[in-house]
CSV table of C-alpha atoms and ligand atoms in Angstrom, one decimal:
chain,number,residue,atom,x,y,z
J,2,UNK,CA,23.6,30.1,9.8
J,3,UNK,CA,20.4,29.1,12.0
J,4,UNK,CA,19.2,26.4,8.9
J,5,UNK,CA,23.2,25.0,8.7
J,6,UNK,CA,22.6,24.5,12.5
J,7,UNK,CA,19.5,23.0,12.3
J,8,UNK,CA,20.5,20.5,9.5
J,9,UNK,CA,23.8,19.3,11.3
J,10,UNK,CA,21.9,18.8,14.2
J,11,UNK,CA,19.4,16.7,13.2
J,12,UNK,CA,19.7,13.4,13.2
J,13,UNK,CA,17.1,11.8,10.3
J,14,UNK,CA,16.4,8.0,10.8
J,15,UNK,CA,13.0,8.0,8.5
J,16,UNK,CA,14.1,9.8,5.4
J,17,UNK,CA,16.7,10.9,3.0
J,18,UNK,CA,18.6,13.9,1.9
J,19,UNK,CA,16.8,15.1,-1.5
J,20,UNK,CA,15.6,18.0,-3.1
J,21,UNK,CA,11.7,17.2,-3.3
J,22,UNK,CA,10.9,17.6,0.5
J,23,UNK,CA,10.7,20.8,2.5
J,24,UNK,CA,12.2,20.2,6.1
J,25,UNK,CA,9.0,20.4,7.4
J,26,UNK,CA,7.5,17.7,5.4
J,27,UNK,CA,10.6,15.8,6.6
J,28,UNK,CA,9.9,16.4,9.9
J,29,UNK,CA,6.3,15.7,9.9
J,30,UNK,CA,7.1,12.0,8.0
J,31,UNK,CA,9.9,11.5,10.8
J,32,UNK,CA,7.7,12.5,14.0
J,33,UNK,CA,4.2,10.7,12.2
J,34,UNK,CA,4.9,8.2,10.0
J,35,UNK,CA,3.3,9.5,7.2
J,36,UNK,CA,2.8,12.7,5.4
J,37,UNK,CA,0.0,13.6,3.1
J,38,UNK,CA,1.2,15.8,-0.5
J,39,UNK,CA,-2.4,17.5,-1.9
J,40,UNK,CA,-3.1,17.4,-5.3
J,41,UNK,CA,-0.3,15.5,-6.5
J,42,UNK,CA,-1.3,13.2,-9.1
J,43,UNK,CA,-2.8,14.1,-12.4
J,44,UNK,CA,-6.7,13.6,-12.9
J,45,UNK,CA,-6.5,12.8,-16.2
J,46,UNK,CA,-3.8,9.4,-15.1
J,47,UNK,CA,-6.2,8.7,-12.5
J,48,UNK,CA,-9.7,8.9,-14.6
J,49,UNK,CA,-7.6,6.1,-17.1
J,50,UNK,CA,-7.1,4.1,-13.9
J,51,UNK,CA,-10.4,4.1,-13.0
J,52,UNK,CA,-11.6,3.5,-16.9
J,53,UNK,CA,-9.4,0.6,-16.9
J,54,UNK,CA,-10.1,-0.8,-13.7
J,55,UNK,CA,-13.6,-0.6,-15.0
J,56,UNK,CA,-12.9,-2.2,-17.9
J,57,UNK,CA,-11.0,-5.0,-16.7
J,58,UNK,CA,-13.7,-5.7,-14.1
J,59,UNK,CA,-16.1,-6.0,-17.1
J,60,UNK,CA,-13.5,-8.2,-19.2
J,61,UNK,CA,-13.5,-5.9,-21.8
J,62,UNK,CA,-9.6,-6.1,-21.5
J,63,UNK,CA,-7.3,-9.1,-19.7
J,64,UNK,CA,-4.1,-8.2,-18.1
J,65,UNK,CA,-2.4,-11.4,-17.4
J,66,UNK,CA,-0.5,-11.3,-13.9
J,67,UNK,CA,-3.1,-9.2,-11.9
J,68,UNK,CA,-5.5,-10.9,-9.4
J,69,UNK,CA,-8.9,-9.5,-8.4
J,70,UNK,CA,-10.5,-10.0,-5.3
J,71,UNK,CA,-13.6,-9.5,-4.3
J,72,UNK,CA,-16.0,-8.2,-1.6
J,73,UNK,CA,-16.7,-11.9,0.9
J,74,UNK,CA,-20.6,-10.2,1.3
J,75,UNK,CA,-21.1,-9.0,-2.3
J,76,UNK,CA,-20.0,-11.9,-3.8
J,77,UNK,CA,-22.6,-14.1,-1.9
J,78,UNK,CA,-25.5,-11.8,-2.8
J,79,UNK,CA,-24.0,-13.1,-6.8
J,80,UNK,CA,-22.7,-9.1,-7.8
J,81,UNK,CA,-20.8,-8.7,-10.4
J,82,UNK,CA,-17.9,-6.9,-12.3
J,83,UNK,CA,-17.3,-2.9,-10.4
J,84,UNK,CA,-20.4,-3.7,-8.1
J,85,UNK,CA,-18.6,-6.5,-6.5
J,86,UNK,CA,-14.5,-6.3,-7.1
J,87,UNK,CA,-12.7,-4.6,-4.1
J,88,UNK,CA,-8.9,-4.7,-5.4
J,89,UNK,CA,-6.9,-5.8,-8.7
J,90,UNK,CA,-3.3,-6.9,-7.2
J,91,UNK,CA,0.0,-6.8,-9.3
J,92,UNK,CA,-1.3,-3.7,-11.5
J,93,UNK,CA,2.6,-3.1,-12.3
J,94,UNK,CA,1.5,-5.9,-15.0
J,95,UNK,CA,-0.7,-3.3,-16.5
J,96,UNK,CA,-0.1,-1.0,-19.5
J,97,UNK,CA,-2.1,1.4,-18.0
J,98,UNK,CA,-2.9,0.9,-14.4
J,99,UNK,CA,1.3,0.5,-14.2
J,100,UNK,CA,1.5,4.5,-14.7
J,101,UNK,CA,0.9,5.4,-11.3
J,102,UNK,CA,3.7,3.0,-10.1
J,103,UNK,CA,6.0,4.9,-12.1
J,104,UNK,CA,4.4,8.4,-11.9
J,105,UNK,CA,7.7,11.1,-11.4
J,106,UNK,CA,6.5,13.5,-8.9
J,107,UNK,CA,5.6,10.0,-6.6
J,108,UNK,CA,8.7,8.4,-7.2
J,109,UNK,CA,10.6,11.4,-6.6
J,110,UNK,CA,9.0,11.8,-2.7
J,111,UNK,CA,9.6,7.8,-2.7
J,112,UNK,CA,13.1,8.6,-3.6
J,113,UNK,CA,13.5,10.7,-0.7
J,114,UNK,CA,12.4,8.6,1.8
J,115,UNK,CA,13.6,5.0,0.7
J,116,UNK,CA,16.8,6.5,-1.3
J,117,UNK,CA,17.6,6.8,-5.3
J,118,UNK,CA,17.1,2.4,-6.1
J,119,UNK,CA,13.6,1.7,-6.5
J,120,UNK,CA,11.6,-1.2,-6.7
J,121,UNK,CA,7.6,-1.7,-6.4
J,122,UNK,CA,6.9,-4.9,-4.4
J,123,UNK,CA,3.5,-4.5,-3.8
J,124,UNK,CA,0.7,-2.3,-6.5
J,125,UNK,CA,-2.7,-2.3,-5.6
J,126,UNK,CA,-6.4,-0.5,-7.9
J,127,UNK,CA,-8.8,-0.8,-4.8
J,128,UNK,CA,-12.6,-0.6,-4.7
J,129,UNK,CA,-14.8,0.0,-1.8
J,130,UNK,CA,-18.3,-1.0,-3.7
J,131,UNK,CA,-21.5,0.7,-1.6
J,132,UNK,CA,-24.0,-2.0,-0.3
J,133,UNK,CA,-21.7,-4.5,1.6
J,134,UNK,CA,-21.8,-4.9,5.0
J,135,UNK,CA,-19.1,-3.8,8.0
J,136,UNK,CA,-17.0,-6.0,8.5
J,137,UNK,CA,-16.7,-7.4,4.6
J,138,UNK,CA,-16.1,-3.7,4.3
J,139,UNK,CA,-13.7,-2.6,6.6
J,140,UNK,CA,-9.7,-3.2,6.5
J,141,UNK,CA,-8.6,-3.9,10.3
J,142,UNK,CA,-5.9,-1.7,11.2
J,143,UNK,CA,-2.7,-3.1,10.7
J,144,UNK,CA,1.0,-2.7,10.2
J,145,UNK,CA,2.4,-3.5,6.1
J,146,UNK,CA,5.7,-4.8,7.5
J,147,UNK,CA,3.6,-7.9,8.8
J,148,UNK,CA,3.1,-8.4,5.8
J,149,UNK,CA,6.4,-8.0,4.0
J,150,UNK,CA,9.9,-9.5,3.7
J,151,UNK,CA,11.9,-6.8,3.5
J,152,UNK,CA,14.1,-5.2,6.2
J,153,UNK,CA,15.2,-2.7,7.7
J,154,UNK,CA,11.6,-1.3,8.0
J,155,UNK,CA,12.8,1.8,6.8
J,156,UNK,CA,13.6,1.0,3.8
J,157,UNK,CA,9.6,0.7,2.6
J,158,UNK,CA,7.2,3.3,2.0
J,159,UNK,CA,4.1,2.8,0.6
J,160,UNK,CA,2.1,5.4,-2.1
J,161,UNK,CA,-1.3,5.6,-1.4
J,162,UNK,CA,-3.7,8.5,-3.8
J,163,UNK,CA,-7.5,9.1,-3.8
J,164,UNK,CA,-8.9,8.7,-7.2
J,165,UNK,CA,-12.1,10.4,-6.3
J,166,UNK,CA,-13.1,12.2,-2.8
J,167,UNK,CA,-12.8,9.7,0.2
J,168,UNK,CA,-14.0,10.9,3.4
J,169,UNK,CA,-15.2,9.1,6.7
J,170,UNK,CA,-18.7,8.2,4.6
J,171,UNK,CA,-17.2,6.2,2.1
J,172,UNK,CA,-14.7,4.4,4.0
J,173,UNK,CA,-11.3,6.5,3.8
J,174,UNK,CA,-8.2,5.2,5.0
J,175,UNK,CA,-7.2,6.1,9.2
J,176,UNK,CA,-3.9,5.9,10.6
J,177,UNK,CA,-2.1,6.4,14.1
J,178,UNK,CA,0.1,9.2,14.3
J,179,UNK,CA,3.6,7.9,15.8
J,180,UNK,CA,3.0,4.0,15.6
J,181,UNK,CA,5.7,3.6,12.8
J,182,UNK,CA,8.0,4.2,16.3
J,183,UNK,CA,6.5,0.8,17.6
J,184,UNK,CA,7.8,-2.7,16.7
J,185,UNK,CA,5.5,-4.9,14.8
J,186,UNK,CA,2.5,-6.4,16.7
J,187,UNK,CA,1.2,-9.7,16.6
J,188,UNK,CA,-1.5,-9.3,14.1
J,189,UNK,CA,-5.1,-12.2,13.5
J,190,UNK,CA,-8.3,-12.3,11.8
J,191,UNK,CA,-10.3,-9.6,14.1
J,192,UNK,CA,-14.1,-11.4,14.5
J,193,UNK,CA,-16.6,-11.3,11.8
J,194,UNK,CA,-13.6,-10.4,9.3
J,195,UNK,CA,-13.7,-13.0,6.7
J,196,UNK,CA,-11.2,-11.4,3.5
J,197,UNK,CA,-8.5,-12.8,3.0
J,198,UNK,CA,-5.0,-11.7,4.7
J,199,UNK,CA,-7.4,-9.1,6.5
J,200,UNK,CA,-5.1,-9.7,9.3
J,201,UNK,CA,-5.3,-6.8,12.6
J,202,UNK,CA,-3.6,-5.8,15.2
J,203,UNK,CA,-5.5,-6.9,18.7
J,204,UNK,CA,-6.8,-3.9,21.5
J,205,UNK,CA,-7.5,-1.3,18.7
J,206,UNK,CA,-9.5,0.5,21.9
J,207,UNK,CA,-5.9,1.2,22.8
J,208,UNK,CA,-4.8,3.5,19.8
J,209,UNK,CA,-6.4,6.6,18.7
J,210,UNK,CA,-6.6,6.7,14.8
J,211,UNK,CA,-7.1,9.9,12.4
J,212,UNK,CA,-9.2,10.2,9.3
J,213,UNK,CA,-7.4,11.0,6.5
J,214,UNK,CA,-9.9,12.5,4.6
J,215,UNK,CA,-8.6,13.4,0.5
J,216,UNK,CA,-9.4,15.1,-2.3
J,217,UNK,CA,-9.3,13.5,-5.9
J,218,UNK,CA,-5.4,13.3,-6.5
J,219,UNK,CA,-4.3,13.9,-3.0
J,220,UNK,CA,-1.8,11.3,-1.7
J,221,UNK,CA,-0.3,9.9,1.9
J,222,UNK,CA,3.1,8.2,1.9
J,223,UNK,CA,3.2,6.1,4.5
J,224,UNK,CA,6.3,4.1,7.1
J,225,UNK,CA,5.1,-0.1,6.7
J,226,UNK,CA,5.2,0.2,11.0
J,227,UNK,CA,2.4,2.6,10.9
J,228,UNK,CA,-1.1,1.5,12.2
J,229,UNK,CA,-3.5,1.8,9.7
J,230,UNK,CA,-6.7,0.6,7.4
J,231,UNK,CA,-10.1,1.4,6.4
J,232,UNK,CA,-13.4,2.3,8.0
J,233,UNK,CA,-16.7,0.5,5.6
J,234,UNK,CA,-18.0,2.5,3.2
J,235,UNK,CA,-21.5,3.3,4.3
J,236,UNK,CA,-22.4,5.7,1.6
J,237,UNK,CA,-23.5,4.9,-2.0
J,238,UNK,CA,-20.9,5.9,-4.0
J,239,UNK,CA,-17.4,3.6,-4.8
J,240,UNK,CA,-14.4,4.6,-2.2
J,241,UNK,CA,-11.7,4.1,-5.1
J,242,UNK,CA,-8.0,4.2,-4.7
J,243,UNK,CA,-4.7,3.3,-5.4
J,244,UNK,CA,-1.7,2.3,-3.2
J,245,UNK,CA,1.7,1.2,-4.1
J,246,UNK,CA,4.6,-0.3,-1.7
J,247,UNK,CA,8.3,0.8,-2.9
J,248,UNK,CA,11.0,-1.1,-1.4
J,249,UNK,CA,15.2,-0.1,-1.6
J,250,UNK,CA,16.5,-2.2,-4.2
J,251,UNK,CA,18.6,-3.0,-2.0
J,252,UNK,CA,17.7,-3.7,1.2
J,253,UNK,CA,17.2,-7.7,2.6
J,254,UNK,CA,15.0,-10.2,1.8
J,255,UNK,CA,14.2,-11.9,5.0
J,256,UNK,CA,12.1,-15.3,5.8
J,257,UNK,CA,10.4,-13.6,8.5
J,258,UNK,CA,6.8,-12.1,7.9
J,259,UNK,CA,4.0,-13.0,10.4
J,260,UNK,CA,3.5,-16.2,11.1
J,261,UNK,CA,-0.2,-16.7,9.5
J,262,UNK,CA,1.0,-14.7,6.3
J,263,UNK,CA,3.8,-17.4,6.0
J,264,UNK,CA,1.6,-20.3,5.0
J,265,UNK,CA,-0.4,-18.1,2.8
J,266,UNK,CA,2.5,-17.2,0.7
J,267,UNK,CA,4.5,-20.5,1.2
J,268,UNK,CA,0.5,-21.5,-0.9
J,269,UNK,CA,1.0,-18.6,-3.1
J,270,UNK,CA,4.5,-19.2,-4.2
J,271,UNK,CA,4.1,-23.0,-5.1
J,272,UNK,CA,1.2,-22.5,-7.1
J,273,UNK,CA,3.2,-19.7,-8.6
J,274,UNK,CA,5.3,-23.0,-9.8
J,275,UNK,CA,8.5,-21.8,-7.3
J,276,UNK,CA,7.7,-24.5,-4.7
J,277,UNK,CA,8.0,-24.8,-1.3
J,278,UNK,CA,11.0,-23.0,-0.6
J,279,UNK,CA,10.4,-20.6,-3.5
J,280,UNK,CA,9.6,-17.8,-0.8
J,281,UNK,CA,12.3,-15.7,-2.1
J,282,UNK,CA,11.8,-16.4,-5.9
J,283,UNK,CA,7.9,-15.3,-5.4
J,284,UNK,CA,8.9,-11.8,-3.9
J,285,UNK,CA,11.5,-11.1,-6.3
J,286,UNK,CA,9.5,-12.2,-9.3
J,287,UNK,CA,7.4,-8.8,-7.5
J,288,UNK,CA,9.9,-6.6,-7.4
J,289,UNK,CA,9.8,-4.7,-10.6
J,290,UNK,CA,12.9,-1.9,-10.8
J,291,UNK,CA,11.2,1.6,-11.2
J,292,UNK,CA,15.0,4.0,-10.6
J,293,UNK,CA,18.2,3.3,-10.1
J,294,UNK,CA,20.3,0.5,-10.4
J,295,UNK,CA,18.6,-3.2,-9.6
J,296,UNK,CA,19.7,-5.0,-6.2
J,297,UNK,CA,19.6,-7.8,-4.1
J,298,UNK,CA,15.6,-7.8,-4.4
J,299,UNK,CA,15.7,-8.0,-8.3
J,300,UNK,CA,16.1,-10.3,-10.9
J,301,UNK,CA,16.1,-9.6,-14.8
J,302,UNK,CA,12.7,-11.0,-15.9
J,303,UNK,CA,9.7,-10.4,-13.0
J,304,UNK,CA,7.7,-9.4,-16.3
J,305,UNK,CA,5.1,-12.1,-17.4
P,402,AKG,O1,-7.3,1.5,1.5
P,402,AKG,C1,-7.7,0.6,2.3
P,402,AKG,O2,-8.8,0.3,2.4
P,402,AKG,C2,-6.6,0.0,3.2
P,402,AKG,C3,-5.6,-0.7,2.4
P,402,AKG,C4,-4.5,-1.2,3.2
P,402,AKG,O3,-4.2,-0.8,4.2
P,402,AKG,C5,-3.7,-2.3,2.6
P,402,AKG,O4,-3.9,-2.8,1.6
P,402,AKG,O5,-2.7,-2.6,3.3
Protein backbone atom coordinates (compact mmCIF):
# COMPACT_ATOMS: atom_id res chain seq x y z
CA UNK A 1 0.00 0.00 0.00
CA UNK A 2 2.99 2.35 1.14
CA UNK A 3 5.01 1.48 -2.52
CA UNK A 4 1.33 2.18 -4.57
CA UNK A 5 1.47 5.49 -2.65
CA UNK A 6 4.78 6.30 -3.26
CA UNK A 7 4.52 5.48 -7.04
CA UNK A 8 1.32 7.62 -7.66
CA UNK A 9 2.78 10.27 -5.88
CA UNK A 10 5.76 10.78 -7.63
CA UNK A 11 5.99 12.72 -10.28
CA UNK A 12 9.16 11.50 -12.69
CA UNK A 13 10.38 14.14 -15.23
CA UNK A 14 14.06 12.40 -15.87
CA UNK A 15 13.04 8.76 -16.47
CA UNK A 16 10.72 6.18 -17.59
CA UNK A 17 8.45 3.46 -16.25
CA UNK A 18 10.54 0.10 -16.97
CA UNK A 19 11.48 -2.91 -15.38
CA UNK A 20 15.44 -2.58 -15.35
CA UNK A 21 15.65 0.25 -12.62
CA UNK A 22 15.09 -0.13 -8.88
CA UNK A 23 13.23 3.09 -7.52
CA UNK A 24 16.10 4.03 -5.96
CA UNK A 25 18.34 4.11 -8.97
CA UNK A 26 15.37 6.17 -10.36
CA UNK A 27 15.54 8.42 -7.81
CA UNK A 28 19.13 8.89 -7.63
CA UNK A 29 19.18 9.62 -11.80
CA UNK A 30 16.17 12.16 -11.14
CA UNK A 31 17.68 14.09 -8.04
CA UNK A 32 21.65 13.83 -9.79
CA UNK A 33 21.71 13.52 -13.15
CA UNK A 34 23.44 10.57 -13.43
CA UNK A 35 23.71 7.19 -11.83
CA UNK A 36 26.57 4.91 -11.96
CA UNK A 37 25.59 0.68 -12.57
CA UNK A 38 28.98 -1.38 -11.32
CA UNK A 39 30.18 -4.04 -13.23
CA UNK A 40 27.84 -3.94 -15.96
CA UNK A 41 29.59 -4.62 -19.07
CA UNK A 42 31.39 -7.78 -19.98
CA UNK A 43 35.28 -7.80 -19.90
CA UNK A 44 35.66 -10.00 -22.49
CA UNK A 45 33.51 -7.09 -25.14
CA UNK A 46 35.59 -4.52 -23.62
CA UNK A 47 39.27 -6.30 -23.99
CA UNK A 48 37.98 -6.64 -28.00
CA UNK A 49 37.38 -2.88 -27.89
CA UNK A 50 40.47 -2.17 -26.61
CA UNK A 51 42.29 -4.88 -29.11
CA UNK A 52 40.59 -3.12 -31.89
CA UNK A 53 41.07 0.30 -30.96
CA UNK A 54 44.60 -0.82 -30.79
CA UNK A 55 44.60 -2.23 -33.96
CA UNK A 56 43.01 0.39 -35.83
CA UNK A 57 45.40 2.90 -34.25
CA UNK A 58 48.21 0.78 -35.79
CA UNK A 59 46.32 0.35 -39.24
CA UNK A 60 46.23 -3.11 -38.96
CA UNK A 61 42.42 -2.75 -39.77
CA UNK A 62 40.47 0.45 -41.53
CA UNK A 63 36.97 1.16 -40.57
CA UNK A 64 35.64 3.57 -42.98
CA UNK A 65 33.29 6.28 -41.28
CA UNK A 66 35.22 6.64 -37.92
CA UNK A 67 37.50 9.71 -37.30
CA UNK A 68 40.45 9.73 -34.87
CA UNK A 69 41.74 12.53 -33.13
CA UNK A 70 44.52 13.08 -31.50
CA UNK A 71 46.35 14.50 -28.44
CA UNK A 72 47.21 18.72 -29.67
CA UNK A 73 50.73 18.03 -27.32
CA UNK A 74 51.50 14.42 -28.42
CA UNK A 75 51.07 14.99 -31.73
CA UNK A 76 53.74 17.89 -31.82
CA UNK A 77 56.30 15.78 -30.00
CA UNK A 78 55.62 13.39 -33.58
CA UNK A 79 53.86 10.16 -31.36
CA UNK A 80 52.26 7.85 -32.95
CA UNK A 81 49.46 5.13 -33.25
CA UNK A 82 47.91 4.31 -29.19
CA UNK A 83 50.78 6.66 -27.81
CA UNK A 84 49.30 9.56 -29.45
CA UNK A 85 45.26 8.92 -30.43
CA UNK A 86 42.80 10.25 -27.73
CA UNK A 87 39.37 9.22 -29.36
CA UNK A 88 37.98 7.24 -32.57
CA UNK A 89 34.46 8.97 -33.34
CA UNK A 90 31.49 7.19 -35.16
CA UNK A 91 32.60 3.59 -33.75
CA UNK A 92 28.81 2.56 -34.56
CA UNK A 93 30.63 2.08 -38.12
CA UNK A 94 32.63 -0.66 -36.51
CA UNK A 95 32.04 -4.40 -36.65
CA UNK A 96 33.45 -4.62 -33.44
CA UNK A 97 33.80 -1.42 -31.46
CA UNK A 98 29.77 -1.11 -32.60
CA UNK A 99 28.95 -3.94 -29.79
CA UNK A 100 28.98 -1.70 -26.98
CA UNK A 101 26.48 0.68 -28.73
CA UNK A 102 24.14 -2.13 -28.94
CA UNK A 103 25.20 -4.01 -25.67
CA UNK A 104 21.43 -5.27 -23.98
CA UNK A 105 21.91 -4.78 -20.38
CA UNK A 106 23.04 -0.77 -21.61
CA UNK A 107 20.33 -0.40 -23.87
CA UNK A 108 17.94 -1.75 -21.55
CA UNK A 109 18.84 1.19 -18.63
CA UNK A 110 18.86 3.60 -21.83
CA UNK A 111 15.51 2.34 -22.47
CA UNK A 112 14.34 3.40 -19.22
CA UNK A 113 15.42 6.63 -19.16
CA UNK A 114 15.01 7.93 -22.86
CA UNK A 115 11.83 5.33 -23.58
CA UNK A 116 11.62 2.03 -25.84
CA UNK A 117 12.85 3.94 -29.67
CA UNK A 118 16.48 4.13 -29.74
CA UNK A 119 18.94 5.72 -31.67
CA UNK A 120 22.87 6.38 -31.03
CA UNK A 121 23.76 9.84 -32.26
CA UNK A 122 26.93 10.22 -30.91
CA UNK A 123 29.69 6.75 -30.11
CA UNK A 124 32.97 7.54 -28.95
CA UNK A 125 36.59 4.62 -28.05
CA UNK A 126 38.50 7.36 -25.98
CA UNK A 127 42.22 7.39 -24.98
CA UNK A 128 43.87 9.40 -22.40
CA UNK A 129 47.69 8.51 -23.59
CA UNK A 130 50.33 9.20 -20.35
CA UNK A 131 52.99 11.91 -21.07
CA UNK A 132 50.82 14.91 -22.43
CA UNK A 133 50.59 17.87 -20.79
CA UNK A 134 47.32 19.48 -18.71
CA UNK A 135 45.55 21.22 -20.66
CA UNK A 136 45.99 18.92 -24.03
CA UNK A 137 44.88 16.46 -21.45
CA UNK A 138 42.01 17.67 -19.73
CA UNK A 139 38.20 17.85 -21.04
CA UNK A 140 36.74 21.27 -19.67
CA UNK A 141 33.60 20.62 -17.91
CA UNK A 142 30.83 21.04 -20.02
CA UNK A 143 27.17 20.35 -20.73
CA UNK A 144 26.51 17.57 -24.08
CA UNK A 145 23.35 19.38 -24.98
CA UNK A 146 25.70 22.32 -26.13
CA UNK A 147 26.63 20.20 -28.29
CA UNK A 148 23.60 18.47 -29.68
CA UNK A 149 20.46 19.09 -31.77
CA UNK A 150 18.05 17.28 -30.14
CA UNK A 151 15.32 18.44 -27.73
CA UNK A 152 13.65 18.07 -25.18
CA UNK A 153 16.87 17.51 -23.17
CA UNK A 154 15.42 14.73 -21.68
CA UNK A 155 15.21 12.82 -24.22
CA UNK A 156 19.32 12.03 -24.33
CA UNK A 157 21.28 10.10 -22.14
CA UNK A 158 24.59 9.34 -22.71
CA UNK A 159 26.57 5.63 -21.83
CA UNK A 160 29.73 6.14 -20.55
CA UNK A 161 31.90 2.51 -19.19
CA UNK A 162 35.57 2.22 -17.95
CA UNK A 163 37.47 -0.26 -19.96
CA UNK A 164 40.22 -0.50 -17.43
CA UNK A 165 40.41 1.21 -13.71
CA UNK A 166 40.11 5.14 -13.99
CA UNK A 167 40.63 6.97 -10.99
CA UNK A 168 41.64 10.68 -10.15
CA UNK A 169 45.47 9.66 -11.41
CA UNK A 170 44.67 8.76 -14.70
CA UNK A 171 42.25 11.37 -15.52
CA UNK A 172 38.68 9.86 -14.78
CA UNK A 173 35.61 11.61 -15.69
CA UNK A 174 33.96 14.38 -12.79
CA UNK A 175 30.55 15.51 -12.78
CA UNK A 176 28.24 18.02 -10.69
CA UNK A 177 25.62 16.48 -8.84
CA UNK A 178 22.25 18.37 -9.70
CA UNK A 179 23.41 20.62 -12.81
CA UNK A 180 21.25 18.54 -15.33
CA UNK A 181 18.40 20.93 -13.29
CA UNK A 182 20.27 24.09 -14.80
CA UNK A 183 19.64 25.37 -18.36
CA UNK A 184 22.55 25.24 -20.77
CA UNK A 185 25.44 27.71 -20.11
CA UNK A 186 27.23 29.61 -22.56
CA UNK A 187 30.17 27.46 -23.16
CA UNK A 188 34.25 28.76 -24.97
CA UNK A 189 37.56 27.54 -25.37
CA UNK A 190 38.84 27.79 -21.51
CA UNK A 191 42.78 29.27 -21.89
CA UNK A 192 45.52 27.02 -22.90
CA UNK A 193 42.78 24.45 -24.24
CA UNK A 194 43.68 23.98 -27.85
CA UNK A 195 41.45 20.37 -28.94
CA UNK A 196 39.03 20.76 -30.91
CA UNK A 197 35.29 21.44 -29.82
CA UNK A 198 36.97 21.33 -26.16
CA UNK A 199 34.40 23.93 -25.45
CA UNK A 200 33.64 24.81 -21.27
CA UNK A 201 31.54 26.29 -19.33
CA UNK A 202 33.04 29.74 -17.78
CA UNK A 203 33.45 30.24 -13.48
CA UNK A 204 34.10 26.39 -12.95
CA UNK A 205 35.33 27.92 -9.21
CA UNK A 206 31.64 28.15 -8.88
CA UNK A 207 30.54 24.34 -9.05
CA UNK A 208 31.79 21.65 -6.94
CA UNK A 209 32.49 18.42 -9.11
CA UNK A 210 32.83 14.62 -7.95
CA UNK A 211 35.23 12.08 -9.07
CA UNK A 212 33.72 9.28 -10.41
CA UNK A 213 36.20 6.93 -9.87
CA UNK A 214 35.38 3.07 -11.86
CA UNK A 215 36.33 -0.20 -11.99
CA UNK A 216 36.88 -2.10 -15.33
CA UNK A 217 33.24 -2.51 -16.68
CA UNK A 218 31.55 -0.07 -14.38
CA UNK A 219 29.38 2.42 -16.15
CA UNK A 220 27.65 6.12 -15.49
CA UNK A 221 24.57 7.10 -17.53
CA UNK A 222 24.46 10.42 -17.64
CA UNK A 223 21.37 13.69 -18.40
CA UNK A 224 23.26 15.88 -21.63
CA UNK A 225 22.55 19.15 -18.91
CA UNK A 226 24.89 17.67 -16.52
CA UNK A 227 28.33 19.41 -15.87
CA UNK A 228 30.93 17.30 -16.54
CA UNK A 229 34.61 16.22 -18.20
CA UNK A 230 37.96 15.02 -17.44
CA UNK A 231 40.79 15.76 -15.11
CA UNK A 232 44.64 14.95 -17.25
CA UNK A 233 45.90 11.90 -16.84
CA UNK A 234 49.08 12.41 -14.82
CA UNK A 235 49.92 8.75 -14.36
CA UNK A 236 51.66 6.36 -16.82
CA UNK A 237 49.20 4.16 -17.77
CA UNK A 238 46.29 4.87 -20.75
CA UNK A 239 42.85 6.24 -19.08
CA UNK A 240 40.62 4.19 -21.74
CA UNK A 241 36.95 4.41 -22.24
CA UNK A 242 34.00 4.35 -24.04
CA UNK A 243 30.93 6.65 -24.15
CA UNK A 244 27.89 6.52 -26.25
CA UNK A 245 24.94 9.27 -26.59
CA UNK A 246 21.27 7.68 -27.20
CA UNK A 247 18.72 9.97 -28.33
CA UNK A 248 14.53 9.17 -28.58
CA UNK A 249 13.90 8.28 -32.03
CA UNK A 250 11.67 10.47 -31.83
CA UNK A 251 12.30 13.51 -30.32
CA UNK A 252 13.16 17.01 -32.51
CA UNK A 253 15.79 17.91 -34.43
CA UNK A 254 16.41 21.51 -33.71
CA UNK A 255 18.89 24.24 -35.54
CA UNK A 256 19.97 25.33 -32.23
CA UNK A 257 23.33 24.07 -30.72
CA UNK A 258 25.81 26.63 -29.30
CA UNK A 259 26.81 29.12 -31.34
CA UNK A 260 30.66 28.17 -31.91
CA UNK A 261 29.63 24.47 -32.41
CA UNK A 262 27.39 25.70 -35.30
CA UNK A 263 30.08 26.74 -37.78
CA UNK A 264 32.01 23.73 -36.83
CA UNK A 265 29.29 21.42 -37.96
CA UNK A 266 27.86 23.82 -40.66
CA UNK A 267 32.16 22.81 -41.87
CA UNK A 268 31.55 19.25 -40.94
CA UNK A 269 28.33 18.70 -42.82
CA UNK A 270 29.44 20.27 -46.25
CA UNK A 271 32.46 18.42 -46.49
CA UNK A 272 30.33 15.47 -45.57
CA UNK A 273 28.92 16.55 -49.27
CA UNK A 274 25.30 17.74 -47.49
CA UNK A 275 26.18 21.44 -47.97
CA UNK A 276 25.40 24.34 -46.29
CA UNK A 277 22.10 23.71 -45.09
CA UNK A 278 22.70 19.96 -44.76
CA UNK A 279 22.72 20.46 -40.85
CA UNK A 280 19.87 18.19 -40.50
CA UNK A 281 21.01 15.54 -43.10
CA UNK A 282 24.54 15.37 -41.23
CA UNK A 283 22.85 14.36 -37.78
CA UNK A 284 20.48 12.03 -39.16
CA UNK A 285 23.09 10.33 -41.37
CA UNK A 286 24.29 9.78 -37.23
CA UNK A 287 21.49 8.45 -35.99
CA UNK A 288 21.72 4.82 -36.37
CA UNK A 289 18.35 2.94 -34.90
CA UNK A 290 19.51 0.50 -32.08
CA UNK A 291 15.32 -0.51 -30.61
CA UNK A 292 12.19 0.26 -31.47
CA UNK A 293 10.64 1.62 -34.32
CA UNK A 294 12.76 4.58 -36.40
CA UNK A 295 11.56 8.35 -36.06
CA UNK A 296 11.75 11.68 -37.01
CA UNK A 297 15.71 11.55 -36.34
CA UNK A 298 16.23 8.52 -38.74
CA UNK A 299 16.57 7.83 -42.19
CA UNK A 300 16.96 4.27 -43.89
CA UNK A 301 20.70 4.26 -44.99
CA UNK A 302 23.08 6.24 -42.16
CA UNK A 303 25.31 3.12 -42.95
CA UNK A 304 28.48 3.82 -45.11
O1 LIG B 1 35.85 11.01 -20.85
C1 LIG B 1 36.22 12.15 -20.96
O2 LIG B 1 37.40 12.45 -20.91
C2 LIG B 1 35.20 13.23 -21.17
C3 LIG B 1 34.41 12.97 -22.38
C4 LIG B 1 33.30 13.91 -22.57
O3 LIG B 1 32.85 14.52 -21.67
C5 LIG B 1 32.74 14.11 -23.90
O4 LIG B 1 33.25 13.59 -24.90
O5 LIG B 1 31.72 14.84 -23.98
Amino acid sequence: MELQKRCCSRRYEYTKDSVYLTNEQRDFYEENGYLIIRDLVDPELLDACKQRFIDICNKKVQTKGVSAMKDVYLKKLGLKGEAVISRIQNIYFDDVLSKYITYQPIVDIVQSIIGPNISCCHSIFMNKPPNSEKDSSRHPMHQDLYFFPFRPANSVVASWTAVEYVNEENGCLFVVPKSHKMKLQPHDYPPNVESKSFYGVQDVENYSPVNVIMEKGDTVFFHPCLLHGSGPNASKRYRKSLACHYVDSNCDLVDVIGENVRKEQKELSEKWGYGKNGFKMFWKKKCWLVRGSPGSVNILDNKL
